[in-house]
mmCIF file of N, CA and C in Angstrom:
data_model
loop_
_atom_site.group_PDB
_atom_site.id
_atom_site.type_symbol
_atom_site.label_atom_id
_atom_site.label_comp_id
_atom_site.label_asym_id
_atom_site.label_seq_id
_atom_site.Cartn_x
_atom_site.Cartn_y
_atom_site.Cartn_z
ATOM 1 N N LEU A 1 -1.511 37.283 -8.941
ATOM 2 C CA LEU A 1 -1.815 36.391 -7.380
ATOM 3 C C LEU A 1 -3.087 35.798 -7.307
ATOM 4 N N VAL A 2 -3.936 36.464 -7.076
ATOM 5 C CA VAL A 2 -5.158 36.205 -7.017
ATOM 6 C C VAL A 2 -5.596 34.810 -8.150
ATOM 7 N N GLY A 3 -5.356 35.308 -9.271
ATOM 8 C CA GLY A 3 -5.556 34.184 -10.218
ATOM 9 C C GLY A 3 -4.952 33.164 -10.047
ATOM 10 N N GLU A 4 -3.649 33.054 -9.468
ATOM 11 C CA GLU A 4 -2.652 31.556 -9.239
ATOM 12 C C GLU A 4 -3.656 31.403 -8.251
ATOM 13 N N VAL A 5 -3.809 31.938 -7.103
ATOM 14 C CA VAL A 5 -4.756 31.091 -6.002
ATOM 15 C C VAL A 5 -5.891 30.460 -6.788
ATOM 16 N N GLU A 6 -6.747 30.633 -7.370
ATOM 17 C CA GLU A 6 -7.502 30.565 -7.440
ATOM 18 C C GLU A 6 -7.404 29.216 -8.830
ATOM 19 N N HIS A 7 -6.627 29.331 -9.382
ATOM 20 C CA HIS A 7 -6.387 27.977 -10.427
ATOM 21 C C HIS A 7 -6.136 27.219 -9.206
ATOM 22 N N ALA A 8 -4.921 27.692 -8.466
ATOM 23 C CA ALA A 8 -4.518 26.190 -7.812
ATOM 24 C C ALA A 8 -5.942 25.688 -6.889
ATOM 25 N N ARG A 9 -7.089 26.480 -6.035
ATOM 26 C CA ARG A 9 -8.059 26.419 -5.894
ATOM 27 C C ARG A 9 -8.653 25.472 -6.722
ATOM 28 N N GLY A 10 -9.139 25.608 -7.553
ATOM 29 C CA GLY A 10 -9.789 24.926 -8.519
ATOM 30 C C GLY A 10 -9.455 23.452 -8.675
ATOM 31 N N ARG A 11 -7.880 23.533 -8.951
ATOM 32 C CA ARG A 11 -7.136 21.867 -8.862
ATOM 33 C C ARG A 11 -6.928 21.351 -7.751
ATOM 34 N N LEU A 12 -7.505 21.774 -6.805
ATOM 35 C CA LEU A 12 -6.976 20.859 -5.720
ATOM 36 C C LEU A 12 -8.274 19.889 -5.094
ATOM 37 N N PRO A 13 -7.856 18.896 -4.894
ATOM 38 C CA PRO A 13 -9.034 17.734 -4.451
ATOM 39 C C PRO A 13 -10.149 18.050 -3.135
ATOM 40 N N SER A 14 -11.188 17.666 -3.347
ATOM 41 C CA SER A 14 -11.799 18.278 -2.636
ATOM 42 C C SER A 14 -11.418 17.782 -0.815
ATOM 43 N N LEU A 15 -11.968 18.344 0.221
ATOM 44 C CA LEU A 15 -11.567 17.484 1.431
ATOM 45 C C LEU A 15 -12.117 16.239 1.827
ATOM 46 N N ASP A 16 -13.175 15.884 1.644
ATOM 47 C CA ASP A 16 -13.558 14.315 1.187
ATOM 48 C C ASP A 16 -12.395 13.788 0.420
ATOM 49 N N ASP A 17 -12.321 14.164 -0.828
ATOM 50 C CA ASP A 17 -10.832 12.734 -1.366
ATOM 51 C C ASP A 17 -9.762 13.023 -0.623
ATOM 52 N N ALA A 18 -9.351 14.259 -0.404
ATOM 53 C CA ALA A 18 -8.413 14.234 0.433
ATOM 54 C C ALA A 18 -8.075 13.771 1.848
ATOM 55 N N THR A 19 -9.475 13.396 2.712
ATOM 56 C CA THR A 19 -9.343 12.683 3.716
ATOM 57 C C THR A 19 -9.355 11.337 3.329
ATOM 58 N N ARG A 20 -9.467 10.948 2.141
ATOM 59 C CA ARG A 20 -9.902 9.319 1.587
ATOM 60 C C ARG A 20 -8.418 8.853 1.258
ATOM 61 N N LEU A 21 -7.929 10.019 0.797
ATOM 62 C CA LEU A 21 -6.198 9.313 0.362
ATOM 63 C C LEU A 21 -5.847 9.720 1.566
ATOM 64 N N THR A 22 -5.727 10.163 2.205
ATOM 65 C CA THR A 22 -4.675 10.240 3.215
ATOM 66 C C THR A 22 -4.986 9.103 4.020
ATOM 67 N N GLY A 23 -5.759 8.591 4.615
ATOM 68 C CA GLY A 23 -6.697 7.436 5.208
ATOM 69 C C GLY A 23 -5.443 6.004 4.270
ATOM 70 N N LEU A 24 -5.612 6.017 2.743
ATOM 71 C CA LEU A 24 -5.343 5.033 1.976
ATOM 72 C C LEU A 24 -3.610 5.119 2.345
ATOM 73 N N LEU A 25 -3.128 6.681 2.085
ATOM 74 C CA LEU A 25 -1.840 6.580 2.444
ATOM 75 C C LEU A 25 -0.749 6.140 3.771
ATOM 76 N N SER A 26 -1.732 6.338 4.521
ATOM 77 C CA SER A 26 -1.456 6.081 5.837
ATOM 78 C C SER A 26 -1.379 4.921 6.536
ATOM 79 N N LEU A 27 -2.737 3.931 5.730
ATOM 80 C CA LEU A 27 -2.760 2.650 5.883
ATOM 81 C C LEU A 27 -1.476 2.067 5.399
ATOM 82 N N ILE A 28 -0.873 2.312 4.100
ATOM 83 C CA ILE A 28 0.209 1.565 3.261
ATOM 84 C C ILE A 28 1.129 2.027 4.059
ATOM 85 N N ALA A 29 1.324 3.166 5.022
ATOM 86 C CA ALA A 29 3.047 3.884 5.568
ATOM 87 C C ALA A 29 3.490 3.004 6.859
ATOM 88 N N ASP A 30 2.657 1.862 6.909
ATOM 89 C CA ASP A 30 2.988 1.057 7.793
ATOM 90 C C ASP A 30 4.048 -0.172 7.410
ATOM 91 N N PRO A 31 5.515 -0.172 7.640
ATOM 92 C CA PRO A 31 6.013 -1.121 7.375
ATOM 93 C C PRO A 31 5.671 -2.455 7.029
ATOM 94 N N ILE A 32 4.975 -3.378 8.067
ATOM 95 C CA ILE A 32 4.099 -4.443 7.958
ATOM 96 C C ILE A 32 3.282 -4.539 6.671
ATOM 97 N N ARG A 33 2.766 -3.611 6.834
ATOM 98 C CA ARG A 33 1.479 -3.640 5.602
ATOM 99 C C ARG A 33 1.963 -3.347 4.213
ATOM 100 N N LEU A 34 2.947 -2.508 3.870
ATOM 101 C CA LEU A 34 3.593 -1.800 2.880
ATOM 102 C C LEU A 34 4.525 -3.350 2.610
ATOM 103 N N ARG A 35 5.397 -3.888 3.584
ATOM 104 C CA ARG A 35 5.563 -5.615 2.866
ATOM 105 C C ARG A 35 4.803 -6.279 2.369
ATOM 106 N N ILE A 36 4.016 -6.344 3.010
ATOM 107 C CA ILE A 36 2.992 -7.050 2.729
ATOM 108 C C ILE A 36 2.305 -6.923 1.017
ATOM 109 N N LEU A 37 1.895 -5.915 0.692
ATOM 110 C CA LEU A 37 1.278 -5.356 -0.607
ATOM 111 C C LEU A 37 2.407 -6.098 -1.197
ATOM 112 N N TYR A 38 4.018 -5.172 -1.047
ATOM 113 C CA TYR A 38 4.881 -5.771 -2.034
ATOM 114 C C TYR A 38 4.965 -7.310 -2.115
ATOM 115 N N ALA A 39 4.927 -8.146 -0.553
ATOM 116 C CA ALA A 39 5.403 -9.508 -1.480
ATOM 117 C C ALA A 39 3.855 -10.093 -2.104
ATOM 118 N N LEU A 40 3.286 -9.610 -1.893
ATOM 119 C CA LEU A 40 1.718 -10.689 -2.746
ATOM 120 C C LEU A 40 1.842 -9.108 -3.887
ATOM 121 N N ASP A 41 2.607 -8.515 -4.847
ATOM 122 C CA ASP A 41 2.818 -7.857 -5.851
ATOM 123 C C ASP A 41 3.458 -9.201 -7.103
ATOM 124 N N VAL A 42 4.703 -9.309 -6.276
ATOM 125 C CA VAL A 42 5.841 -10.216 -6.673
ATOM 126 C C VAL A 42 5.445 -11.473 -6.634
ATOM 127 N N SER A 43 4.621 -12.059 -5.641
ATOM 128 C CA SER A 43 3.977 -13.288 -5.634
ATOM 129 C C SER A 43 2.739 -13.019 -5.853
ATOM 130 N N GLU A 44 1.778 -14.755 -6.373
ATOM 131 C CA GLU A 44 0.318 -14.663 -6.704
ATOM 132 C C GLU A 44 -0.390 -14.530 -5.445
ATOM 133 N N GLU A 45 -0.090 -15.462 -4.614
ATOM 134 C CA GLU A 45 -0.422 -15.563 -3.403
ATOM 135 C C GLU A 45 -0.054 -16.362 -2.579
ATOM 136 N N LEU A 46 -0.240 -15.755 -1.018
ATOM 137 C CA LEU A 46 0.813 -16.188 -0.242
ATOM 138 C C LEU A 46 -0.589 -16.279 1.069
ATOM 139 N N CYS A 47 0.111 -17.326 1.834
ATOM 140 C CA CYS A 47 -0.958 -17.702 3.449
ATOM 141 C C CYS A 47 -0.407 -16.640 4.572
ATOM 142 N N VAL A 48 -0.850 -16.813 5.718
ATOM 143 C CA VAL A 48 -0.512 -16.376 6.884
ATOM 144 C C VAL A 48 1.293 -16.857 7.205
ATOM 145 N N GLY A 49 1.223 -17.519 7.240
ATOM 146 C CA GLY A 49 2.856 -18.037 7.626
ATOM 147 C C GLY A 49 3.613 -18.114 6.449
ATOM 148 N N ASP A 50 3.496 -17.858 5.437
ATOM 149 C CA ASP A 50 4.397 -17.608 4.510
ATOM 150 C C ASP A 50 4.937 -16.033 4.449
ATOM 151 N N LEU A 51 3.388 -15.298 4.917
ATOM 152 C CA LEU A 51 3.909 -14.286 4.179
ATOM 153 C C LEU A 51 5.038 -13.966 5.970
ATOM 154 N N ALA A 52 4.698 -13.989 6.856
ATOM 155 C CA ALA A 52 5.478 -13.775 8.149
ATOM 156 C C ALA A 52 6.707 -14.624 7.818
ATOM 157 N N LEU A 53 7.356 -15.529 7.097
ATOM 158 C CA LEU A 53 8.347 -16.242 7.001
ATOM 159 C C LEU A 53 9.173 -15.211 5.737
ATOM 160 N N ALA A 54 8.019 -14.825 4.888
ATOM 161 C CA ALA A 54 8.699 -14.059 4.025
ATOM 162 C C ALA A 54 9.428 -12.510 4.720
ATOM 163 N N LEU A 55 8.577 -11.801 5.857
ATOM 164 C CA LEU A 55 8.434 -10.338 5.845
ATOM 165 C C LEU A 55 9.296 -10.679 7.456
ATOM 166 N N GLY A 56 10.083 -12.111 7.728
ATOM 167 C CA GLY A 56 10.607 -12.390 9.301
ATOM 168 C C GLY A 56 9.793 -11.150 10.690
ATOM 169 N N ALA A 57 8.581 -11.544 10.132
ATOM 170 C CA ALA A 57 7.468 -10.719 11.465
ATOM 171 C C ALA A 57 6.380 -12.380 11.560
ATOM 172 N N ASN A 58 5.879 -11.814 12.630
ATOM 173 C CA ASN A 58 4.923 -12.966 13.925
ATOM 174 C C ASN A 58 3.729 -13.220 13.220
ATOM 175 N N GLU A 59 3.037 -14.235 13.143
ATOM 176 C CA GLU A 59 1.786 -14.719 12.602
ATOM 177 C C GLU A 59 0.701 -13.557 12.532
ATOM 178 N N ASP A 60 0.607 -13.145 13.980
ATOM 179 C CA ASP A 60 0.172 -12.122 14.785
ATOM 180 C C ASP A 60 -0.359 -10.751 14.186
ATOM 181 N N GLN A 61 0.911 -10.115 13.965
ATOM 182 C CA GLN A 61 1.539 -8.839 12.884
ATOM 183 C C GLN A 61 1.041 -9.355 12.057
ATOM 184 N N VAL A 62 1.297 -9.871 11.090
ATOM 185 C CA VAL A 62 0.520 -10.164 9.715
ATOM 186 C C VAL A 62 -0.432 -10.527 9.804
ATOM 187 N N THR A 63 -1.291 -11.748 10.687
ATOM 188 C CA THR A 63 -2.949 -11.370 10.469
ATOM 189 C C THR A 63 -3.303 -10.092 10.688
ATOM 190 N N TYR A 64 -3.576 -9.213 11.905
ATOM 191 C CA TYR A 64 -3.297 -8.154 11.997
ATOM 192 C C TYR A 64 -3.883 -6.963 10.607
ATOM 193 N N ALA A 65 -2.600 -7.045 9.727
ATOM 194 C CA ALA A 65 -2.237 -5.976 8.965
ATOM 195 C C ALA A 65 -3.179 -6.480 8.198
ATOM 196 N N LEU A 66 -3.061 -8.021 7.494
ATOM 197 C CA LEU A 66 -4.097 -8.395 6.766
ATOM 198 C C LEU A 66 -5.891 -7.818 6.748
ATOM 199 N N ARG A 67 -6.002 -7.955 8.076
ATOM 200 C CA ARG A 67 -7.250 -7.549 8.475
ATOM 201 C C ARG A 67 -7.491 -6.184 8.172
ATOM 202 N N LEU A 68 -6.438 -5.413 8.232
ATOM 203 C CA LEU A 68 -6.922 -4.144 8.084
ATOM 204 C C LEU A 68 -6.684 -3.523 6.228
ATOM 205 N N LEU A 69 -5.714 -4.761 5.300
ATOM 206 C CA LEU A 69 -6.047 -4.495 4.388
ATOM 207 C C LEU A 69 -6.818 -4.957 3.892
ATOM 208 N N ARG A 70 -7.597 -6.228 4.209
ATOM 209 C CA ARG A 70 -8.667 -6.512 3.489
ATOM 210 C C ARG A 70 -10.239 -5.966 4.088
ATOM 211 N N THR A 71 -10.369 -5.187 5.430
ATOM 212 C CA THR A 71 -11.308 -3.533 5.218
ATOM 213 C C THR A 71 -11.252 -2.591 3.883
ATOM 214 N N ALA A 72 -9.777 -2.706 4.015
ATOM 215 C CA ALA A 72 -9.617 -1.069 2.768
ATOM 216 C C ALA A 72 -10.021 -2.323 1.619
ATOM 217 N N GLY A 73 -9.979 -3.022 1.281
ATOM 218 C CA GLY A 73 -10.577 -3.415 0.050
ATOM 219 C C GLY A 73 -8.916 -3.570 -0.641
ATOM 220 N N LEU A 74 -7.744 -3.751 -0.273
ATOM 221 C CA LEU A 74 -6.309 -3.733 -0.857
ATOM 222 C C LEU A 74 -6.208 -5.324 -1.232
ATOM 223 N N VAL A 75 -6.653 -6.566 -0.385
ATOM 224 C CA VAL A 75 -6.323 -7.717 -0.474
ATOM 225 C C VAL A 75 -7.614 -8.621 -0.104
ATOM 226 N N ILE A 76 -7.495 -9.593 -0.954
ATOM 227 C CA ILE A 76 -8.608 -10.537 -0.835
ATOM 228 C C ILE A 76 -8.060 -11.937 -0.473
ATOM 229 N N GLY A 77 -9.223 -12.546 -0.011
ATOM 230 C CA GLY A 77 -8.046 -14.142 0.591
ATOM 231 C C GLY A 77 -9.149 -15.123 -0.304
ATOM 232 N N ARG A 78 -8.534 -15.917 -0.436
ATOM 233 C CA ARG A 78 -8.651 -17.772 -1.408
ATOM 234 C C ARG A 78 -8.997 -18.112 -0.261
ATOM 235 N N LYS A 79 -9.960 -19.169 0.332
ATOM 236 C CA LYS A 79 -9.890 -20.142 1.128
ATOM 237 C C LYS A 79 -9.575 -21.427 1.051
ATOM 238 N N ASP A 80 -8.588 -22.340 0.840
ATOM 239 C CA ASP A 80 -8.421 -23.865 0.481
ATOM 240 C C ASP A 80 -8.022 -24.895 1.814
ATOM 241 N N GLY A 81 -9.323 -25.352 2.349
ATOM 242 C CA GLY A 81 -9.428 -26.278 3.225
ATOM 243 C C GLY A 81 -9.344 -25.302 4.193
ATOM 244 N N ARG A 82 -8.824 -25.470 5.149
ATOM 245 C CA ARG A 82 -8.060 -24.868 6.598
ATOM 246 C C ARG A 82 -7.469 -23.319 6.094
ATOM 247 N N VAL A 83 -6.462 -23.612 5.228
ATOM 248 C CA VAL A 83 -6.003 -22.445 4.729
ATOM 249 C C VAL A 83 -6.653 -21.342 3.646
ATOM 250 N N VAL A 84 -6.049 -19.709 4.508
ATOM 251 C CA VAL A 84 -6.564 -19.172 3.724
ATOM 252 C C VAL A 84 -5.485 -18.017 2.688
ATOM 253 N N PHE A 85 -5.636 -18.497 1.603
ATOM 254 C CA PHE A 85 -4.114 -17.378 0.299
ATOM 255 C C PHE A 85 -4.737 -16.062 0.492
ATOM 256 N N ASN A 86 -3.589 -15.463 0.246
ATOM 257 C CA ASN A 86 -4.014 -13.915 0.193
ATOM 258 C C ASN A 86 -3.592 -12.977 -1.534
ATOM 259 N N ARG A 87 -4.056 -12.648 -2.112
ATOM 260 C CA ARG A 87 -3.668 -12.015 -3.458
ATOM 261 C C ARG A 87 -3.775 -10.239 -2.955
ATOM 262 N N LEU A 88 -3.118 -9.805 -3.606
ATOM 263 C CA LEU A 88 -3.449 -8.314 -4.120
ATOM 264 C C LEU A 88 -5.006 -8.557 -4.435
ATOM 265 N N ALA A 89 -6.121 -7.429 -4.389
ATOM 266 C CA ALA A 89 -7.628 -6.980 -5.058
ATOM 267 C C ALA A 89 -7.321 -7.098 -6.403
ATOM 268 N N PRO A 90 -8.396 -7.611 -7.030
ATOM 269 C CA PRO A 90 -8.551 -7.657 -8.520
ATOM 270 C C PRO A 90 -8.274 -6.021 -9.148
ATOM 271 N N ASP A 91 -8.498 -4.768 -8.305
ATOM 272 C CA ASP A 91 -8.931 -3.494 -8.691
ATOM 273 C C ASP A 91 -7.797 -2.759 -8.150
ATOM 274 N N PHE A 92 -6.918 -3.868 -7.612
ATOM 275 C CA PHE A 92 -5.965 -2.925 -6.778
ATOM 276 C C PHE A 92 -5.635 -1.966 -7.440
ATOM 277 N N PRO A 93 -5.106 -0.530 -7.378
ATOM 278 C CA PRO A 93 -4.820 0.842 -8.089
ATOM 279 C C PRO A 93 -3.764 0.125 -8.936
ATOM 280 N N ALA A 94 -3.407 -0.203 -9.872
ATOM 281 C CA ALA A 94 -2.435 -0.106 -10.873
ATOM 282 C C ALA A 94 -1.347 0.971 -10.514
ATOM 283 N N PRO A 95 -1.592 2.235 -10.596
ATOM 284 C CA PRO A 95 -0.732 3.273 -10.411
ATOM 285 C C PRO A 95 -0.046 3.643 -8.956
ATOM 286 N N LEU A 96 -1.116 2.789 -7.866
ATOM 287 C CA LEU A 96 -0.598 2.575 -6.497
ATOM 288 C C LEU A 96 0.560 1.677 -6.495
ATOM 289 N N ARG A 97 0.102 0.647 -7.275
ATOM 290 C CA ARG A 97 1.175 -0.257 -7.023
ATOM 291 C C ARG A 97 2.718 -0.097 -8.148
ATOM 292 N N GLU A 98 2.296 0.571 -8.972
ATOM 293 C CA GLU A 98 3.996 1.038 -9.341
ATOM 294 C C GLU A 98 4.701 2.163 -8.534
ATOM 295 N N HIS A 99 3.780 3.569 -8.397
ATOM 296 C CA HIS A 99 4.295 4.493 -7.611
ATOM 297 C C HIS A 99 4.629 4.478 -6.128
ATOM 298 N N CYS A 100 3.814 3.568 -5.516
ATOM 299 C CA CYS A 100 4.084 3.508 -3.980
ATOM 300 C C CYS A 100 4.622 1.974 -3.779
ATOM 301 N N LEU A 101 4.979 1.020 -4.452
ATOM 302 C CA LEU A 101 4.657 -0.116 -4.366
ATOM 303 C C LEU A 101 6.796 0.061 -4.591
ATOM 304 N N HIS A 102 6.730 0.575 -5.664
ATOM 305 C CA HIS A 102 8.047 0.468 -6.605
ATOM 306 C C HIS A 102 9.319 1.888 -6.406
ATOM 307 N N GLN A 103 8.101 2.881 -7.207
ATOM 308 C CA GLN A 103 9.042 4.193 -7.457
ATOM 309 C C GLN A 103 9.107 4.503 -5.735
ATOM 310 N N LEU A 104 8.785 4.682 -5.268
ATOM 311 C CA LEU A 104 8.922 5.338 -3.639
ATOM 312 C C LEU A 104 9.495 4.348 -3.204
ATOM 313 N N VAL A 105 10.141 3.468 -3.210
ATOM 314 C CA VAL A 105 10.503 2.369 -2.617
ATOM 315 C C VAL A 105 11.779 2.917 -2.735
ATOM 316 N N GLU A 106 12.302 3.010 -4.697
ATOM 317 C CA GLU A 106 13.412 3.401 -4.906
ATOM 318 C C GLU A 106 14.597 4.502 -4.588
ATOM 319 N N ILE A 107 12.983 5.270 -4.562
ATOM 320 C CA ILE A 107 13.584 6.961 -3.816
ATOM 321 C C ILE A 107 14.370 6.866 -2.403
ATOM 322 N N THR A 108 13.578 6.118 -1.757
ATOM 323 C CA THR A 108 13.629 5.805 -0.100
ATOM 324 C C THR A 108 15.471 5.494 -0.339
ATOM 325 N N ARG A 109 15.799 4.508 -1.366
ATOM 326 C CA ARG A 109 17.098 4.229 -1.284
ATOM 327 C C ARG A 109 17.929 4.950 -1.877
ATOM 328 N N ARG A 110 17.334 5.956 -2.269
ATOM 329 C CA ARG A 110 19.208 7.521 -2.817
ATOM 330 C C ARG A 110 19.507 8.358 -1.633
ATOM 331 N N PRO A 111 20.737 8.707 -2.068
ATOM 332 C CA PRO A 111 20.737 9.103 -0.876
ATOM 333 C C PRO A 111 20.122 10.696 -0.583
ATOM 334 N N PRO A 112 20.410 11.193 0.358
ATOM 335 C CA PRO A 112 19.207 12.525 0.181
ATOM 336 C C PRO A 112 19.819 13.957 -0.692
ATOM 337 N N ALA A 113 18.835 14.407 -1.366
ATOM 338 C CA ALA A 113 19.515 15.403 -2.286
ATOM 339 C C ALA A 113 19.599 16.725 -1.248
ATOM 340 N N THR A 114 20.314 17.486 -1.790
ATOM 341 C CA THR A 114 20.673 18.641 -1.062
ATOM 342 C C THR A 114 20.429 19.566 -2.091
ATOM 343 N N LEU A 115 20.043 20.821 -0.551
ATOM 344 C CA LEU A 115 19.126 22.350 -0.992
ATOM 345 C C LEU A 115 20.238 23.201 -1.740
ATOM 346 N N THR A 116 20.048 23.272 -3.056
ATOM 347 C CA THR A 116 20.731 24.970 -3.632
ATOM 348 C C THR A 116 19.648 25.537 -4.169
ATOM 349 N N ASP A 117 20.536 26.873 -3.858
ATOM 350 C CA ASP A 117 19.822 28.014 -4.416
ATOM 351 C C ASP A 117 19.270 28.555 -5.815
#
């Protein structure tokens, strides 16, 4: 048992890595922010008004969510006159896109599993 504990301990992320990871996951755990990321994944770029229409949210909610996503480096903006078009950052992690935006959404659509002995 001691060997298994040491094996597990040696493979755990550091406390700092775990803290950063939970921060990122909590950032995308918000329904508006997650849906913005999803919308930007399926569209090349969208402005605040278009995102609000697509999400059925108000522009203030979208603007606030975008500010947080930009601060985290997940979304970038491109200004065209007075309009800012938002897109996923070029270095947006592909595994995050695939697993969190697609596979996890599909998992939530499945009926709950029952526990068996």
